[in-house]
mmCIF file of C-alpha atoms in Angstrom:
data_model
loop_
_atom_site.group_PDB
_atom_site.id
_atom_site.type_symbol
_atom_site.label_atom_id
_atom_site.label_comp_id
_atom_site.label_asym_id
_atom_site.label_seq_id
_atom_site.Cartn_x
_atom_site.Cartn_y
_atom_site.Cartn_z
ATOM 1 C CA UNK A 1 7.398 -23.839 -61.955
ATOM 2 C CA UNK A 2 9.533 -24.043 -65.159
ATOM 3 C CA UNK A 3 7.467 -21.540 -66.955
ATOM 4 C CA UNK A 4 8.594 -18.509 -67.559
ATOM 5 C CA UNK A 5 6.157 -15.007 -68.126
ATOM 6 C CA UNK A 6 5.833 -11.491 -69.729
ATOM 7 C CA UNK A 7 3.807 -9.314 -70.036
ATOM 8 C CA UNK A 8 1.463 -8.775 -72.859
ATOM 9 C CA UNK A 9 2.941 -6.519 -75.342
ATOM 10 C CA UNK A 10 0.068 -3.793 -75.448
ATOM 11 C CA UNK A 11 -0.220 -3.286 -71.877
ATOM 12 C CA UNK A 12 0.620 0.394 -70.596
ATOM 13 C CA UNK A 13 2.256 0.482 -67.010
ATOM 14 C CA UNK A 14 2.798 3.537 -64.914
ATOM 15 C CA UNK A 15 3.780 3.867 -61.230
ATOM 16 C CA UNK A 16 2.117 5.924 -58.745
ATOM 17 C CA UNK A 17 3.756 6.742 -55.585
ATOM 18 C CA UNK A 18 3.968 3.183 -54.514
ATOM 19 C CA UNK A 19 1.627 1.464 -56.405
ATOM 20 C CA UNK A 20 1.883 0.283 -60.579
ATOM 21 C CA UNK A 21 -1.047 1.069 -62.871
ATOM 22 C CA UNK A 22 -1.553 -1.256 -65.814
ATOM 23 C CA UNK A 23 -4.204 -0.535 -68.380
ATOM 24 C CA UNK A 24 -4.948 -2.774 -70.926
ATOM 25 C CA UNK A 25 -6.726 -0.544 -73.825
ATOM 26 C CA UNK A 26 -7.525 -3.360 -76.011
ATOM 27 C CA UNK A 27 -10.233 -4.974 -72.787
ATOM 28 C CA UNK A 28 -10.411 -1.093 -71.543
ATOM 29 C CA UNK A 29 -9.577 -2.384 -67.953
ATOM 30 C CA UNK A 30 -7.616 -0.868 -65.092
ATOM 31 C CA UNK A 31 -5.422 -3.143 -62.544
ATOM 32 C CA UNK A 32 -3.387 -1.630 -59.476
ATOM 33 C CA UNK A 33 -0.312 -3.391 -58.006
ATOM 34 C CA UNK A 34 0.851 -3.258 -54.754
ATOM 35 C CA UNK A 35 4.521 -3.006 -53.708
ATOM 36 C CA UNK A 36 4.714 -6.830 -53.841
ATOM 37 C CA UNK A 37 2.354 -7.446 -56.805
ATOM 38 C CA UNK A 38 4.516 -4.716 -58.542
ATOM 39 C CA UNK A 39 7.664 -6.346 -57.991
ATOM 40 C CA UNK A 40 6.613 -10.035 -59.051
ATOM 41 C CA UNK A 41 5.303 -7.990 -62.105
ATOM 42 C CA UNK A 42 8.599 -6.844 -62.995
ATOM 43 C CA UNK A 43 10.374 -9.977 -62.597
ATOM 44 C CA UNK A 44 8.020 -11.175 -65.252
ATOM 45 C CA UNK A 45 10.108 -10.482 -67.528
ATOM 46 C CA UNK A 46 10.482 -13.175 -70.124
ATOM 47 C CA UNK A 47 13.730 -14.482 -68.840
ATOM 48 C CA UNK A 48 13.155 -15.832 -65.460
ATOM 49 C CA UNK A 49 11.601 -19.217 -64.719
ATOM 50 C CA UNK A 50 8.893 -18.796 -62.037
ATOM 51 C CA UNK A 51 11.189 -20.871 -59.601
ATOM 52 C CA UNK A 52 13.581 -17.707 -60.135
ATOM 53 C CA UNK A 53 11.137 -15.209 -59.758
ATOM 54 C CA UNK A 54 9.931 -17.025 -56.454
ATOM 55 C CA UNK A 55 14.089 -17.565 -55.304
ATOM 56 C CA UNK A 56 14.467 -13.666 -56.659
ATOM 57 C CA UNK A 57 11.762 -12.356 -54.122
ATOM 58 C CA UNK A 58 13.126 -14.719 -51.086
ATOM 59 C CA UNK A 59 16.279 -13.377 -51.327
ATOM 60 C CA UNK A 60 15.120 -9.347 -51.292
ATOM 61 C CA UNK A 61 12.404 -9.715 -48.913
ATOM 62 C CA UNK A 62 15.043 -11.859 -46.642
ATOM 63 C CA UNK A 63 12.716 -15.184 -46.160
ATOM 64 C CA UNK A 64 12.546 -18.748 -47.447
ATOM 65 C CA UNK A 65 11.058 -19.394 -50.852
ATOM 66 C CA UNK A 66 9.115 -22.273 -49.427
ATOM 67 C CA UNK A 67 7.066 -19.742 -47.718
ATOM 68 C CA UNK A 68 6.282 -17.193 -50.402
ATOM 69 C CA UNK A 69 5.773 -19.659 -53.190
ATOM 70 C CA UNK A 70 2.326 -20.000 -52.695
ATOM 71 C CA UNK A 71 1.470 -16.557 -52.845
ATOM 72 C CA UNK A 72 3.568 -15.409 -56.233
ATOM 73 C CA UNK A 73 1.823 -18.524 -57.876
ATOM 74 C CA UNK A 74 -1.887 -17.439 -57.321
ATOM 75 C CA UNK A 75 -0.268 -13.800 -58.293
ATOM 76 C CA UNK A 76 1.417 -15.001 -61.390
ATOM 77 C CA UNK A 77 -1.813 -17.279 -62.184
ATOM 78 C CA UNK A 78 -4.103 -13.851 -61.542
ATOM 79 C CA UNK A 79 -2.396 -11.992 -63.589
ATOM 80 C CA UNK A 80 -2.023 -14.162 -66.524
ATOM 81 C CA UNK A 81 -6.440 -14.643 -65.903
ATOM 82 C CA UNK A 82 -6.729 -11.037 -66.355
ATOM 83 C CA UNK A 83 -4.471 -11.041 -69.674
ATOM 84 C CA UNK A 84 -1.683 -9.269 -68.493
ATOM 85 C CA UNK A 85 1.055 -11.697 -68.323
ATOM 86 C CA UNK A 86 1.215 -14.692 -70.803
ATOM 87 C CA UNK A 87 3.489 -17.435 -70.451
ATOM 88 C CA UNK B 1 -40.099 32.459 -89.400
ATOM 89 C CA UNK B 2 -37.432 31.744 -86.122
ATOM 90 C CA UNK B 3 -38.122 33.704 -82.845
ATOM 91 C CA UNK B 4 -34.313 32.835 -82.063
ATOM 92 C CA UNK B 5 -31.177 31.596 -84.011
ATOM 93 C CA UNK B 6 -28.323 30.879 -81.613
ATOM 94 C CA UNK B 7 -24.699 29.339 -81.541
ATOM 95 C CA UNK B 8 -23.639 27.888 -78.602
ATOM 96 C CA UNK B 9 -20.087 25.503 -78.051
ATOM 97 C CA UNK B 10 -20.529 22.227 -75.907
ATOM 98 C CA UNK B 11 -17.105 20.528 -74.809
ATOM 99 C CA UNK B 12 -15.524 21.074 -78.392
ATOM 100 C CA UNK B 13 -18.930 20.869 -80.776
ATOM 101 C CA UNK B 14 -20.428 24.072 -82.191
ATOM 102 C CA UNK B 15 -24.098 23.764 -82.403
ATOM 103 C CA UNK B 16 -27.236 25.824 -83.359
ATOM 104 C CA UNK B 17 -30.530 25.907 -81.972
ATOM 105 C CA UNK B 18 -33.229 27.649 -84.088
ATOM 106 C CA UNK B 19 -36.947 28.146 -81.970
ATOM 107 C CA UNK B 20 -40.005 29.267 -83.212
ATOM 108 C CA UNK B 21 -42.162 29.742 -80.244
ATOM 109 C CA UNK B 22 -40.676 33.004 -78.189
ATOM 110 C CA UNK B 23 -41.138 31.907 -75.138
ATOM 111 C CA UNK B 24 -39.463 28.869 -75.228
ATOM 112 C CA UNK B 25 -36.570 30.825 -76.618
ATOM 113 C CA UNK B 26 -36.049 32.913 -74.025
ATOM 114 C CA UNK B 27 -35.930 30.124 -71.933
ATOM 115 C CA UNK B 28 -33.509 28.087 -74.257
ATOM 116 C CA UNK B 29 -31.630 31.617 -74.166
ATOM 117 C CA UNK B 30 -31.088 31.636 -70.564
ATOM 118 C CA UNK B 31 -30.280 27.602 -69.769
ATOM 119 C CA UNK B 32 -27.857 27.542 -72.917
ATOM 120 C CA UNK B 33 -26.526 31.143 -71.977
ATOM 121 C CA UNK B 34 -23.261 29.881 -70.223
ATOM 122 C CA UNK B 35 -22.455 27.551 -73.320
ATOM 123 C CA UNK B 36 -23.073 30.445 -76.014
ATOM 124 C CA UNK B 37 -20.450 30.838 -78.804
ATOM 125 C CA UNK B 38 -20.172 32.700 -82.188
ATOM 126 C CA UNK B 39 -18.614 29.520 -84.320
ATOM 127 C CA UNK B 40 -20.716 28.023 -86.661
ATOM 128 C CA UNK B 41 -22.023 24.794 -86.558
ATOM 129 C CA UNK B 42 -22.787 21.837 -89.197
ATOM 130 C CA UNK B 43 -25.761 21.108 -90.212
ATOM 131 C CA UNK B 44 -25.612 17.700 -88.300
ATOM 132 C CA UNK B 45 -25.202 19.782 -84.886
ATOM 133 C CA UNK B 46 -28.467 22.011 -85.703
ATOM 134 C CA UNK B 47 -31.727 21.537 -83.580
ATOM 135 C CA UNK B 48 -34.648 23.325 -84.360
ATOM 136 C CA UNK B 49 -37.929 23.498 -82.206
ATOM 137 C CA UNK B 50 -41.209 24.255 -84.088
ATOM 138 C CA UNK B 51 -44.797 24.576 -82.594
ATOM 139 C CA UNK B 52 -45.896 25.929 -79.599
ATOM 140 C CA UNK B 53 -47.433 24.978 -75.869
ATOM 141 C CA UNK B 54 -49.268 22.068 -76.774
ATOM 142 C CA UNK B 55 -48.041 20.701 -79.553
ATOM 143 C CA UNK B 56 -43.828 21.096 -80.289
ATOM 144 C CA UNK B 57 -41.557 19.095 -82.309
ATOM 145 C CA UNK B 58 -37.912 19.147 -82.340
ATOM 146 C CA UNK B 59 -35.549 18.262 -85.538
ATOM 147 C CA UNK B 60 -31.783 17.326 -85.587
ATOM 148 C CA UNK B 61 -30.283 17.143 -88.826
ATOM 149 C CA UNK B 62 -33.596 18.180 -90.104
ATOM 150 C CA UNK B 63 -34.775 15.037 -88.583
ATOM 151 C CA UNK B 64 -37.881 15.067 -86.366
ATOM 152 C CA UNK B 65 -36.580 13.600 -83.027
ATOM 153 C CA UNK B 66 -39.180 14.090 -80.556
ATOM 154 C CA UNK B 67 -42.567 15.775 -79.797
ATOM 155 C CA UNK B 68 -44.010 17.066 -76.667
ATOM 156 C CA UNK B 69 -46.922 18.751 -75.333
ATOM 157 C CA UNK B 70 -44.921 20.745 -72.857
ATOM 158 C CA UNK B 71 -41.926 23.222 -73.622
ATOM 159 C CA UNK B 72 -40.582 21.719 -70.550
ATOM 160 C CA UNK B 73 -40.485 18.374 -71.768
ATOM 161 C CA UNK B 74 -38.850 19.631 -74.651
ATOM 162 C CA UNK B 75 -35.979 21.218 -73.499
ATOM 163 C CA UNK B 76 -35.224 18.352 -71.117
ATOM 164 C CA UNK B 77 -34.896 16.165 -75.035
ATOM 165 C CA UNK B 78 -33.056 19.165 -76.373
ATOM 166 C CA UNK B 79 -30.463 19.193 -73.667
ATOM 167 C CA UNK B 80 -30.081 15.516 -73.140
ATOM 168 C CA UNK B 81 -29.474 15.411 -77.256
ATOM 169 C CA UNK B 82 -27.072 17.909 -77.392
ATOM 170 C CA UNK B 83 -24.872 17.091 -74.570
ATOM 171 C CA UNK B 84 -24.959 13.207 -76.400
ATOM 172 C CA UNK B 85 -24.073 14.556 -78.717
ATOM 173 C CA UNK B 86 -21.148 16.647 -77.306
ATOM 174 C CA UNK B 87 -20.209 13.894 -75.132
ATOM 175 C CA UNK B 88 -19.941 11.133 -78.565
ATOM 176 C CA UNK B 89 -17.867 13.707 -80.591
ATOM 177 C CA UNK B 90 -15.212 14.863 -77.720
ATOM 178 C CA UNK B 91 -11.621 14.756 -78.655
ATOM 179 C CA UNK B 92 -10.771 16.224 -74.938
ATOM 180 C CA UNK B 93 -10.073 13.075 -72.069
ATOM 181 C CA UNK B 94 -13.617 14.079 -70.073
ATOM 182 C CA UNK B 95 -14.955 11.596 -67.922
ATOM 183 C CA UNK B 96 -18.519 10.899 -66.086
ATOM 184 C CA UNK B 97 -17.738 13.271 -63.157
ATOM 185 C CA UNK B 98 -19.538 16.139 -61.850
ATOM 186 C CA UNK B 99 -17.052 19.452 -60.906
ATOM 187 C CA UNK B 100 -17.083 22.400 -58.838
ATOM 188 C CA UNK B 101 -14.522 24.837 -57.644
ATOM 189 C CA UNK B 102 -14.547 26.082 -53.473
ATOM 190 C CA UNK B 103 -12.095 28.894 -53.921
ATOM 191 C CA UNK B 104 -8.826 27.369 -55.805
ATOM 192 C CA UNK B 105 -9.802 23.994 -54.800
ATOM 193 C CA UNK B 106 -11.670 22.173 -57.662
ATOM 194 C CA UNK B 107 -13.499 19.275 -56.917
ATOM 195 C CA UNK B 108 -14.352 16.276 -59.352
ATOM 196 C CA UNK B 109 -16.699 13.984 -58.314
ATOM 197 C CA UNK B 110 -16.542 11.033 -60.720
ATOM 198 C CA UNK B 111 -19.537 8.811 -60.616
ATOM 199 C CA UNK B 112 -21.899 6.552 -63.700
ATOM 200 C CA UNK B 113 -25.511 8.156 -64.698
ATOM 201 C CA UNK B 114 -27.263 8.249 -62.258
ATOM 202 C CA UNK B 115 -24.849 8.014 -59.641
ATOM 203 C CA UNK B 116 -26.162 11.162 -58.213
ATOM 204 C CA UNK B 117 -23.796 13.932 -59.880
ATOM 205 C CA UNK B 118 -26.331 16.507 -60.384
ATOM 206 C CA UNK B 119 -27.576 16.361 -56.622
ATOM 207 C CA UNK B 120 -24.077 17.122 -55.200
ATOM 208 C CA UNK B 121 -23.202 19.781 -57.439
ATOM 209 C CA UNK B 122 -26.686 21.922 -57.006
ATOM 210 C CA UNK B 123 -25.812 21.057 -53.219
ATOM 211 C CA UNK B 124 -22.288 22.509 -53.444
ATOM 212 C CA UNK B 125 -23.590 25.248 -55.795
ATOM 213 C CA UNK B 126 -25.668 26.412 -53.056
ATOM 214 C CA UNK B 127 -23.223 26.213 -50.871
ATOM 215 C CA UNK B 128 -21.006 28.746 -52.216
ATOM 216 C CA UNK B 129 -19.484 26.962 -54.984
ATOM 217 C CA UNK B 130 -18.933 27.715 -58.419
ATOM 218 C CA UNK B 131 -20.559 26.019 -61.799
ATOM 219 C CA UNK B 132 -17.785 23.626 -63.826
ATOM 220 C CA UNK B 133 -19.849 21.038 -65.135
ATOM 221 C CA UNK B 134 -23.020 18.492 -63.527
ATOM 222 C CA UNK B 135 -21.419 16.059 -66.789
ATOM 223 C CA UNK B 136 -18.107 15.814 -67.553
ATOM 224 C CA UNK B 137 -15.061 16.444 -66.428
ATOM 225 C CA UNK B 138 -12.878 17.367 -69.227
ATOM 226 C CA UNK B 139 -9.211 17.331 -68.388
ATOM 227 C CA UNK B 140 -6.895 19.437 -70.725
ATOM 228 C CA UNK B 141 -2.879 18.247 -71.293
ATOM 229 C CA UNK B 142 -2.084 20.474 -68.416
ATOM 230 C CA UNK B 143 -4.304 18.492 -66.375
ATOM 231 C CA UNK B 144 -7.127 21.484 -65.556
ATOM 232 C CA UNK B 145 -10.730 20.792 -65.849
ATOM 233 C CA UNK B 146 -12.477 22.942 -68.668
ATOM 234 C CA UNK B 147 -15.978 23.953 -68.144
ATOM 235 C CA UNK B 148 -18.644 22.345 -69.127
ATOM 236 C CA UNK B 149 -21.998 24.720 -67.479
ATOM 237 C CA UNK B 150 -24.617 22.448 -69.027
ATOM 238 C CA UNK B 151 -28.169 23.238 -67.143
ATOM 239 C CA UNK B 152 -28.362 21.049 -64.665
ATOM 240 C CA UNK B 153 -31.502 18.475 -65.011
ATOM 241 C CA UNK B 154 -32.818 17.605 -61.358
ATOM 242 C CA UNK B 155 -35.011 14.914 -60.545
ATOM 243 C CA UNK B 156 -38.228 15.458 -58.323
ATOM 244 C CA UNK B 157 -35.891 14.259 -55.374
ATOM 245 C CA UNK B 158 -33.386 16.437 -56.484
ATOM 246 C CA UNK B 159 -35.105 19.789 -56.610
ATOM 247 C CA UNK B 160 -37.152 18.738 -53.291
ATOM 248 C CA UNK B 161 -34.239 18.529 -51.333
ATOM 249 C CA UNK B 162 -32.733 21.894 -52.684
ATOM 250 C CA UNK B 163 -36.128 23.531 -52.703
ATOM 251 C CA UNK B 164 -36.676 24.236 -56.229
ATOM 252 C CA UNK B 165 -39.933 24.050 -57.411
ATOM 253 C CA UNK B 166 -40.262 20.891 -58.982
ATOM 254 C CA UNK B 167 -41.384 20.169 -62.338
ATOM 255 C CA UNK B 168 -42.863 16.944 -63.197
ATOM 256 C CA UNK B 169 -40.405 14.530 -64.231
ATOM 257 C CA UNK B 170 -37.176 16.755 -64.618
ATOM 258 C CA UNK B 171 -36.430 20.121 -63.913
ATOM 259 C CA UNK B 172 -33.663 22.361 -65.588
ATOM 260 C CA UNK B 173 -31.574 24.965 -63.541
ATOM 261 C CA UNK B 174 -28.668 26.799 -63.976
ATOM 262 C CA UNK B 175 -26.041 27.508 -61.950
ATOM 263 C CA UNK B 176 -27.583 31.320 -61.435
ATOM 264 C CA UNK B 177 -30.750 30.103 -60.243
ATOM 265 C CA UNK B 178 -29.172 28.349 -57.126
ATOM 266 C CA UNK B 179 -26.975 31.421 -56.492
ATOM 267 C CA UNK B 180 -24.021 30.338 -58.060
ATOM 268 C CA UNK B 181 -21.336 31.520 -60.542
ATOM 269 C CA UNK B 182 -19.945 29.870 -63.565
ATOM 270 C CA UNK B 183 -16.252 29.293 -64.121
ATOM 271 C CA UNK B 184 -15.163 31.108 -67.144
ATOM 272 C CA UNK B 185 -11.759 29.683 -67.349
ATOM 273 C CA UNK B 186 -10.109 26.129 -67.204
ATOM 274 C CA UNK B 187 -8.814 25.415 -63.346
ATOM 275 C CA UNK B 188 -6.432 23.291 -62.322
ATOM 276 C CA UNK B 189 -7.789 19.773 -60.830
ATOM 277 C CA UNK B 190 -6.899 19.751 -57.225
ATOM 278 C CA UNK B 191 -9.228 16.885 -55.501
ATOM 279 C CA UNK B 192 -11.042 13.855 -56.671
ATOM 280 C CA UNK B 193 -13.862 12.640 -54.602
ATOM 281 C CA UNK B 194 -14.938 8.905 -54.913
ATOM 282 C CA UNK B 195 -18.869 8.809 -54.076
ATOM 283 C CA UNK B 196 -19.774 6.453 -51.820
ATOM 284 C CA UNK B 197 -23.221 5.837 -50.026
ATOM 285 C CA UNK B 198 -22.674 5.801 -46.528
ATOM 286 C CA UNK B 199 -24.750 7.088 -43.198
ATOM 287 C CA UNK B 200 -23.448 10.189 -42.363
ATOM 288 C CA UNK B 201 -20.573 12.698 -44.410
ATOM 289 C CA UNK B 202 -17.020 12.098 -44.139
ATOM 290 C CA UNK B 203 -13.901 12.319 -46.069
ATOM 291 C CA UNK B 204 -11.259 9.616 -46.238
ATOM 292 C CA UNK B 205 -7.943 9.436 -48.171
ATOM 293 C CA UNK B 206 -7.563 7.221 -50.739
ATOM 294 C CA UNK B 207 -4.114 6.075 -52.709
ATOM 295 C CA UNK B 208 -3.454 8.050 -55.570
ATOM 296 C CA UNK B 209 -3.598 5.125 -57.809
ATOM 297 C CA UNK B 210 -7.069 5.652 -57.245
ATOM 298 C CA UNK B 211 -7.740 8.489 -59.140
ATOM 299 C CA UNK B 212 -5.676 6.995 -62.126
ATOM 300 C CA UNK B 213 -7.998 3.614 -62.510
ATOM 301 C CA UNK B 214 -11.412 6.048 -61.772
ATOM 302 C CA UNK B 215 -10.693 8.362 -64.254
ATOM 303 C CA UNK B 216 -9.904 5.401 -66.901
ATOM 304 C CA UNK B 217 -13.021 3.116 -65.779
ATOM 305 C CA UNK B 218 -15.681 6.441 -65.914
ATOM 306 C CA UNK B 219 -14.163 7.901 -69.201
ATOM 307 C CA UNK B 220 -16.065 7.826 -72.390
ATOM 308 C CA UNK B 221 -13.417 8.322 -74.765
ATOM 309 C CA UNK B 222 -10.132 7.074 -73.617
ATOM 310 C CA UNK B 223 -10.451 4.638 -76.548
ATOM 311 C CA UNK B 224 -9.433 7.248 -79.103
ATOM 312 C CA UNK B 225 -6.128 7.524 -78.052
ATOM 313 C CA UNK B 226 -5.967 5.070 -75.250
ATOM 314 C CA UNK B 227 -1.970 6.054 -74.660
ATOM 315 C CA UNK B 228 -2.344 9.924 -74.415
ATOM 316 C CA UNK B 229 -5.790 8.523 -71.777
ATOM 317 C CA UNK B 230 -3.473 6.900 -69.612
ATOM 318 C CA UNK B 231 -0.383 8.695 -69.763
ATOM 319 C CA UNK B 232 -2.875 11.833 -68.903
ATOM 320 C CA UNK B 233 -5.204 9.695 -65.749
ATOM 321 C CA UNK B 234 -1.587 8.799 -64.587
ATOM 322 C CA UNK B 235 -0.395 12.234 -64.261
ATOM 323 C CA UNK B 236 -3.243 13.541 -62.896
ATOM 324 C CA UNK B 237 -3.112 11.384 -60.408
ATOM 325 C CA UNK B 238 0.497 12.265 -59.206
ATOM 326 C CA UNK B 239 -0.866 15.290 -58.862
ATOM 327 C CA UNK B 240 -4.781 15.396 -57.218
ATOM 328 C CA UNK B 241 -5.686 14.334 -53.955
ATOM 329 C CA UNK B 242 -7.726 11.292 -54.217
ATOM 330 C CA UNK B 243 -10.723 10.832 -51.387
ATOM 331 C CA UNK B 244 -13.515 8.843 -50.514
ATOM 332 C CA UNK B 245 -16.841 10.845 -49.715
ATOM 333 C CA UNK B 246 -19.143 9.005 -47.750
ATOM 334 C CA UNK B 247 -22.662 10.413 -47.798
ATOM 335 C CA UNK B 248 -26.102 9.945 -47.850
ATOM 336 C CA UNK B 249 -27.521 13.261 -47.830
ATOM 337 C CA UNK B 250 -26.139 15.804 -50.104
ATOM 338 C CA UNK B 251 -26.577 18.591 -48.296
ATOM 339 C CA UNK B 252 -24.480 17.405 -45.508
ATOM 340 C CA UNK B 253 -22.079 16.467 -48.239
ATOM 341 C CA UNK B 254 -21.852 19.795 -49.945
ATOM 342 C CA UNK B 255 -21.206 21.194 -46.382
ATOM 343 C CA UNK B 256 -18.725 19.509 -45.113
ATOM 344 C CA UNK B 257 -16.713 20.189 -48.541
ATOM 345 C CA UNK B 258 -17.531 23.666 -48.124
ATOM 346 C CA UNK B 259 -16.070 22.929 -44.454
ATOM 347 C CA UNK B 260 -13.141 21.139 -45.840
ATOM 348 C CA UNK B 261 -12.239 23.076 -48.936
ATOM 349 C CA UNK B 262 -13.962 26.211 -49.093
#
């Protein structure tokens, strides 16, 4: 959980109403991000460990970061399968 | 030697069409009518037809492409060429979508080949719609869809169902022939309608996002300037309604979005 994660420089990132486009020209594929997905997205910035991003989200959506830790991990892990975040 | 010499302008190619036999050109003349232009066109985007029923042969580039027995059969090749043609050189953002306008509601239904495009559009066209494109939906920077009035090819299936007398294989129609008129002007994109086979025909609101990730998965040349393809798909979709259409006959389709939008 000491890894920190960014996104990949070429990817192209647009909200829509609630929800964040990414396109990633160079594999020509599409990914939409809900409200939550969206925001561990843009704590990925580079500069957070994902121990911060997990304490980060806890403390705005008001719960424990045992509980949520789970959840940003297979999130964090899916995106970085996909090639949109690297570590 | 030619019975008919003819420009015509397909998405953003000039082409020519040169045919010897004159009967087929009259036909040619009136499928290609809507598409007719007065640029000219290189020599790569020339097609000429020689021979007649029986025996024709059809040349791009000078090239022999194809030969048929039927004029038919020919023009099916002719068409198919030229709108691959079209469809491989566009600059424009156009994506696999069929498009028709109910009043100042215009409708893109995005879908693959043979996703059943052509079907829904000769549905809606009979249902009081007018002619954009069975093709492409071709999206200019100010987000309205350009026509594209290529004839429509219907399957067997197709022309059963709308009661056009079938030819074997494929059969081409324009939008006249089912009663309906052709846009002659660029519209602005109001609705996108997700396909989806389904018993019965209803509509159901999607997230906008939607329309952003269809209109990048089903374009065919977003990779030219894949920037100025998203920053467009994203704007569009701040804009259009996105829906899913749940159908399995297309007539009940077309008339619940003549229902809904006309």
């Amino acid at each position: 959980m000491d890894s920190r994660y960014r996104p990949r420089p070429h990817i192209l990132e647009e909200e829509v109403d609630d929800d964040l486009v990414l396109y990633d020209p160079s594999r020509e594929s599409v990914t939409v991000l809900n409200t939550t997905a969206a925001d561990i997205w843009r704590l990925c910035d580079g500069s957070l460990t994902l121990d911060e991003v997990v304490e980060r989200l806890a403390a705005a959506y008001g719960t424990s970061a045992e509980q949520i830790r789970g959840d940003v991990a297979r999130t964090v892990g899916r995106l970085v399968e996909e090639g949109l975040l690297e570590e | 030697m030619w019975a008919a010499d003819r420009r015509y302008r397909l998405i953003d190619t000039p082409m020519r069409v040169a045919v010897e036999s004159s009967e087929l050109a009259a036909r040619i003349g009136e499928l290609l009518a809507p598409l007719s232009a007065d640029r000219p066109a290189r020599a790569s985007n020339t097609f000429q037809v020689t021979g007649s029923e029986g025996g024709y042969r059809l040349y791009q580039s000078c090239i022999e492409v194809d030969r048929t027995e039927t004029g038919e059969d020919l023009l099916v090749g002719l068409v198919a060429r030229m709108n691959r043609r079209a469809v491989e050189r566009s600059h424009t953002f156009a994506v696999h979508a069929g498009v028709v306008s109910f009043g100042d509601r215009t409708l893109a239904f995005p879908a693959p080949s043979g996703g059943g495009k052509t079907t829904l559009v000769a549905a809606c066209l009979t249902r009081g719609a007018t002619y954009l494109s069975d093709e492409a939906l071709i999206l200019d920077a100010e987000l309205r869809a350009v026509p594209y009035p290529k004839p429509l090819a219907l399957s067997d299936w197709s022309a059963a169902i709308l009661g056009v007398d079938p030819w074997p294989g494929e059969t081409l129609v324009t939008a006249a022939q089912l009663g309906a008129d052709v846009a002659q002007r660029p519209a602005p994109l109001t609705d996108l309608l997700i396909p989806h086979r389904a018993p019965g025909a209803g509509l159901e609101p999607l997230p906008r996002s939607e329309t952003a990730a269809t209109l990048l998965r089903l374009s065919f040349n977003h990779y030219r300037d894949p920037r100025a393809a998203f920053g467009l798909a994203t704007a569009a979709a701040r804009r259009v309604r996105a829906w899913r259409l749940s159908y399995d006959d297309p007539g009940e389709a077309a008339r619940l979005l003549a229902e809904t939008f006309g």
